[in-house]
Amino acid sequence: MGLPHDRSHLLWTDVPTTRFIESIDRWTKTLMDDDPSWPMTPLDMRTVAKIIAKEPGILAGQPVLNYLFTKNCRNPNLKWNISEGDEFQVGDAILTIEADGDEILSVERTAMNLITRMSGIATKTSRWVKILDEVAIAATRKTLWGVLDKWAVHVGGGLTHRLSRADALMIKENDL
């Protein structure tokens, strides 16, 4: 097997793999713990919120936001207008969320941080893949958000390369 190679099958089969879900869980918990919010609306007040695109791009992060809202809201209703990996334009309503207002507000900042970062990575990856169509674009193992960044690269058309040190032997000068 030549390098770089793709390991995205370790993140997704027909559904997110355990490895991907565990990474989503760690990152969403960490981000939620770092951004405490307090109820600002009555608990029983159903609210509708939308994520609207401010720039064009490629959507990445749909399974992450599905997990985040499902875990942190009692009965969320999520309506995706753009699918994972699809292009969106300025002004597109990417996602409509219906849930209790205080729950939406408690998740909002984390959701925006995740979807903007992941979609940004997917968008940049897609641009590089189109520009260098005969060159494989792959992420390094040293991505800041690990598996979530790798997933975004995959969604943008790049290769995930190594997900961990165990995936392929790599000898560098400091190993000698």
C-alpha atoms as a printed R data frame, in Angstrom:
    type eleno elety resid chain resno       x      y       z
1   ATOM     1    CA   MET     A     1   0.000  0.000   0.000
2   ATOM     2    CA   GLY     A     2   1.426  3.349  -1.002
3   ATOM     3    CA   LEU     A     3   1.169  6.438   1.090
4   ATOM     4    CA   PRO     A     4  -0.828  8.573   1.520
5   ATOM     5    CA   HIS     A     5  -3.817  6.305   1.945
6   ATOM     6    CA   ASP     A     6  -7.370  6.677   3.120
7   ATOM     7    CA   ARG     A     7  -8.625  5.388   6.478
8   ATOM     8    CA   SER     A     8 -12.106  6.957   6.367
9   ATOM     9    CA   HIS     A     9 -13.693  3.491   6.530
10  ATOM    10    CA   LEU     A    10 -12.531  3.436  10.159
11  ATOM    11    CA   LEU     A    11 -14.738  6.484  10.811
12  ATOM    12    CA   TRP     A    12 -17.882  5.666   8.852
13  ATOM    13    CA   THR     A    13 -19.524  2.605   7.370
14  ATOM    14    CA   ASP     A    14 -23.276  3.106   6.932
15  ATOM    15    CA   VAL     A    15 -23.270  5.029  10.212
16  ATOM    16    CA   PRO     A    16 -20.569  6.660  12.329
17  ATOM    17    CA   THR     A    17 -18.207  4.073  13.819
18  ATOM    18    CA   THR     A    18 -17.573  3.721  17.531
19  ATOM    19    CA   ARG     A    19 -14.221  5.449  17.034
20  ATOM    20    CA   PHE     A    20 -15.897  8.453  15.406
21  ATOM    21    CA   ILE     A    21 -18.683  8.628  18.026
22  ATOM    22    CA   GLU     A    22 -16.121  8.490  20.858
23  ATOM    23    CA   SER     A    23 -14.221 11.401  19.305
24  ATOM    24    CA   ILE     A    24 -17.433 13.375  18.795
25  ATOM    25    CA   ASP     A    25 -18.371 12.711  22.419
26  ATOM    26    CA   ARG     A    26 -14.986 13.844  23.767
27  ATOM    27    CA   TRP     A    27 -14.917 17.055  21.728
28  ATOM    28    CA   THR     A    28 -18.530 18.042  22.294
29  ATOM    29    CA   LYS     A    29 -18.212 17.413  26.042
30  ATOM    30    CA   THR     A    30 -14.980 19.409  26.215
31  ATOM    31    CA   LEU     A    31 -16.426 22.324  24.249
32  ATOM    32    CA   MET     A    32 -19.695 22.297  26.199
33  ATOM    33    CA   ASP     A    33 -17.808 22.238  29.516
34  ATOM    34    CA   ASP     A    34 -15.748 25.223  28.367
35  ATOM    35    CA   ASP     A    35 -18.802 27.302  27.441
36  ATOM    36    CA   PRO     A    36 -21.241 27.287  30.352
37  ATOM    37    CA   SER     A    37 -24.619 28.780  29.565
38  ATOM    38    CA   TRP     A    38 -27.636 29.517  31.714
39  ATOM    39    CA   PRO     A    39 -31.296 29.197  30.763
40  ATOM    40    CA   MET     A    40 -32.510 32.399  29.158
41  ATOM    41    CA   THR     A    41 -36.030 31.296  28.220
42  ATOM    42    CA   PRO     A    42 -38.675 29.250  30.013
43  ATOM    43    CA   LEU     A    43 -37.917 25.526  29.837
44  ATOM    44    CA   ASP     A    44 -41.224 24.732  28.149
45  ATOM    45    CA   MET     A    45 -40.892 27.331  25.380
46  ATOM    46    CA   ARG     A    46 -40.323 25.625  22.028
47  ATOM    47    CA   THR     A    47 -38.066 27.709  19.829
48  ATOM    48    CA   VAL     A    48 -36.966 27.527  16.202
49  ATOM    49    CA   ALA     A    49 -33.425 28.493  15.246
50  ATOM    50    CA   LYS     A    50 -31.600 28.374  11.923
51  ATOM    51    CA   ILE     A    51 -27.973 28.129  10.913
52  ATOM    52    CA   ILE     A    52 -27.558 30.452   7.919
53  ATOM    53    CA   ALA     A    53 -24.424 30.430   5.740
54  ATOM    54    CA   LYS     A    54 -22.368 33.638   5.761
55  ATOM    55    CA   GLU     A    55 -19.952 32.303   3.133
56  ATOM    56    CA   PRO     A    56 -20.160 29.630   0.428
57  ATOM    57    CA   GLY     A    57 -18.635 26.271   1.243
58  ATOM    58    CA   ILE     A    58 -18.881 22.512   1.676
59  ATOM    59    CA   LEU     A    59 -20.924 21.229   4.627
60  ATOM    60    CA   ALA     A    60 -19.074 19.050   7.129
61  ATOM    61    CA   GLY     A    61 -20.163 18.204  10.646
62  ATOM    62    CA   GLN     A    62 -23.734 17.004  10.209
63  ATOM    63    CA   PRO     A    63 -23.233 13.800  12.270
64  ATOM    64    CA   VAL     A    64 -21.429 15.836  14.937
65  ATOM    65    CA   LEU     A    65 -24.276 18.351  15.300
66  ATOM    66    CA   ASN     A    66 -26.864 15.558  15.221
67  ATOM    67    CA   TYR     A    67 -25.054 13.966  18.158
68  ATOM    68    CA   LEU     A    68 -24.595 17.272  19.997
69  ATOM    69    CA   PHE     A    69 -28.257 18.330  19.787
70  ATOM    70    CA   THR     A    70 -29.597 14.836  20.497
71  ATOM    71    CA   LYS     A    71 -27.407 14.492  23.570
72  ATOM    72    CA   ASN     A    72 -28.084 17.984  24.968
73  ATOM    73    CA   CYS     A    73 -31.718 18.661  24.026
74  ATOM    74    CA   ARG     A    74 -34.740 16.664  25.200
75  ATOM    75    CA   ASN     A    75 -36.697 16.408  21.939
76  ATOM    76    CA   PRO     A    76 -34.839 18.215  19.188
77  ATOM    77    CA   ASN     A    77 -36.237 18.328  15.684
78  ATOM    78    CA   LEU     A    78 -33.402 18.861  13.198
79  ATOM    79    CA   LYS     A    79 -34.161 19.616   9.549
80  ATOM    80    CA   TRP     A    80 -31.058 19.592   7.372
81  ATOM    81    CA   ASN     A    81 -31.492 21.538   4.132
82  ATOM    82    CA   ILE     A    82 -27.944 20.758   2.984
83  ATOM    83    CA   SER     A    83 -26.433 17.260   3.152
84  ATOM    84    CA   GLU     A    84 -22.975 16.338   4.418
85  ATOM    85    CA   GLY     A    85 -20.443 17.031   1.658
86  ATOM    86    CA   ASP     A    86 -22.769 19.245  -0.410
87  ATOM    87    CA   GLU     A    87 -22.052 22.824  -1.424
88  ATOM    88    CA   PHE     A    88 -23.936 25.734   0.111
89  ATOM    89    CA   GLN     A    89 -24.133 29.416  -0.769
90  ATOM    90    CA   VAL     A    90 -24.339 32.665   1.206
91  ATOM    91    CA   GLY     A    91 -27.782 32.930   2.780
92  ATOM    92    CA   ASP     A    92 -28.634 29.226   2.588
93  ATOM    93    CA   ALA     A    93 -30.459 27.886   5.638
94  ATOM    94    CA   ILE     A    94 -28.233 24.906   6.391
95  ATOM    95    CA   LEU     A    95 -30.088 23.606   9.443
96  ATOM    96    CA   THR     A    96 -33.362 24.388  11.190
97  ATOM    97    CA   ILE     A    97 -33.497 23.371  14.850
98  ATOM    98    CA   GLU     A    98 -36.651 23.124  16.922
99  ATOM    99    CA   ALA     A    99 -36.147 22.502  20.642
100 ATOM   100    CA   ASP     A   100 -36.581 24.215  23.981
101 ATOM   101    CA   GLY     A   101 -35.066 27.690  23.748
102 ATOM   102    CA   ASP     A   102 -32.737 27.327  26.717
103 ATOM   103    CA   GLU     A   103 -31.364 24.071  25.298
104 ATOM   104    CA   ILE     A   104 -30.709 25.585  21.877
105 ATOM   105    CA   LEU     A   105 -28.915 28.517  23.483
106 ATOM   106    CA   SER     A   106 -26.809 26.234  25.676
107 ATOM   107    CA   VAL     A   107 -25.606 24.304  22.598
108 ATOM   108    CA   GLU     A   108 -25.452 27.151  20.068
109 ATOM   109    CA   ARG     A   109 -21.843 28.308  20.523
110 ATOM   110    CA   THR     A   110 -20.451 24.767  20.523
111 ATOM   111    CA   ALA     A   111 -22.517 23.862  17.447
112 ATOM   112    CA   MET     A   112 -21.304 26.933  15.574
113 ATOM   113    CA   ASN     A   113 -17.662 26.301  16.513
114 ATOM   114    CA   LEU     A   114 -17.893 22.721  15.266
115 ATOM   115    CA   ILE     A   115 -19.765 23.299  12.011
116 ATOM   116    CA   THR     A   116 -17.736 26.359  10.977
117 ATOM   117    CA   ARG     A   117 -14.397 24.676  11.655
118 ATOM   118    CA   MET     A   118 -15.309 21.404   9.972
119 ATOM   119    CA   SER     A   119 -16.991 23.061   6.974
120 ATOM   120    CA   GLY     A   120 -14.003 25.391   6.598
121 ATOM   121    CA   ILE     A   121 -11.628 22.424   6.474
122 ATOM   122    CA   ALA     A   122 -13.868 20.568   3.995
123 ATOM   123    CA   THR     A   123 -14.138 23.679   1.814
124 ATOM   124    CA   LYS     A   124 -10.373 24.312   1.726
125 ATOM   125    CA   THR     A   125  -9.684 20.622   1.097
126 ATOM   126    CA   SER     A   126 -12.173 20.580  -1.781
127 ATOM   127    CA   ARG     A   127 -10.487 23.612  -3.354
128 ATOM   128    CA   TRP     A   128  -7.057 21.971  -3.167
129 ATOM   129    CA   VAL     A   129  -8.400 18.679  -4.535
130 ATOM   130    CA   LYS     A   130  -9.866 20.537  -7.548
131 ATOM   131    CA   ILE     A   131  -6.696 22.575  -8.159
132 ATOM   132    CA   LEU     A   132  -4.355 19.584  -7.860
133 ATOM   133    CA   ASP     A   133  -6.588 16.951  -9.426
134 ATOM   134    CA   GLU     A   134  -3.755 14.498 -10.124
135 ATOM   135    CA   VAL     A   135  -2.177 14.828  -6.668
136 ATOM   136    CA   ALA     A   136  -3.594 13.076  -3.604
137 ATOM   137    CA   ILE     A   137  -4.361 15.543  -0.808
138 ATOM   138    CA   ALA     A   138  -4.026 13.990   2.648
139 ATOM   139    CA   ALA     A   139  -4.226 15.230   6.227
140 ATOM   140    CA   THR     A   140  -1.361 14.718   8.609
141 ATOM   141    CA   ARG     A   141  -1.872 12.844  11.868
142 ATOM   142    CA   LYS     A   142  -1.196 16.042  13.789
143 ATOM   143    CA   THR     A   143  -4.524 17.761  13.248
144 ATOM   144    CA   LEU     A   144  -5.765 19.860  16.155
145 ATOM   145    CA   TRP     A   145  -9.128 18.140  16.570
146 ATOM   146    CA   GLY     A   146  -7.934 14.691  15.499
147 ATOM   147    CA   VAL     A   147 -10.664 12.523  14.031
148 ATOM   148    CA   LEU     A   148 -13.113 15.414  13.553
149 ATOM   149    CA   ASP     A   149 -10.582 17.270  11.389
150 ATOM   150    CA   LYS     A   150  -9.806 14.033   9.527
151 ATOM   151    CA   TRP     A   151 -13.506 13.567   8.824
152 ATOM   152    CA   ALA     A   152 -13.751 17.120   7.464
153 ATOM   153    CA   VAL     A   153 -10.789 16.447   5.132
154 ATOM   154    CA   HIS     A   154 -12.528 13.276   3.920
155 ATOM   155    CA   VAL     A   155 -15.803 15.161   3.309
156 ATOM   156    CA   GLY     A   156 -13.841 17.700   1.234
157 ATOM   157    CA   GLY     A   157 -12.430 14.928  -0.962
158 ATOM   158    CA   GLY     A   158  -9.044 14.461   0.703
159 ATOM   159    CA   LEU     A   159  -7.495 11.355   2.195
160 ATOM   160    CA   THR     A   160  -7.424 10.765   5.924
161 ATOM   161    CA   HIS     A   161  -3.946  9.148   5.820
162 ATOM   162    CA   ARG     A   162  -2.985  7.882   9.286
163 ATOM   163    CA   LEU     A   163  -5.561  8.143  12.074
164 ATOM   164    CA   SER     A   164  -3.043  6.984  14.651
165 ATOM   165    CA   ARG     A   165   0.600  5.950  14.862
166 ATOM   166    CA   ALA     A   166  -0.504  2.313  14.576
167 ATOM   167    CA   ASP     A   167  -1.902  2.772  11.054
168 ATOM   168    CA   ALA     A   168   1.432  2.831   9.235
169 ATOM   169    CA   LEU     A   169   5.086  2.847  10.105
170 ATOM   170    CA   MET     A   170   6.692  6.240   9.735
171 ATOM   171    CA   ILE     A   171  10.353  6.673  10.563
172 ATOM   172    CA   LYS     A   172  11.613 10.207  10.963
173 ATOM   173    CA   GLU     A   173  15.065 11.583  11.688
174 ATOM   174    CA   ASN     A   174  14.368 11.863  15.416
175 ATOM   175    CA   ASP     A   175  13.542  8.123  15.485
176 ATOM   176    CA   LEU     A   176  17.030  7.185  14.286
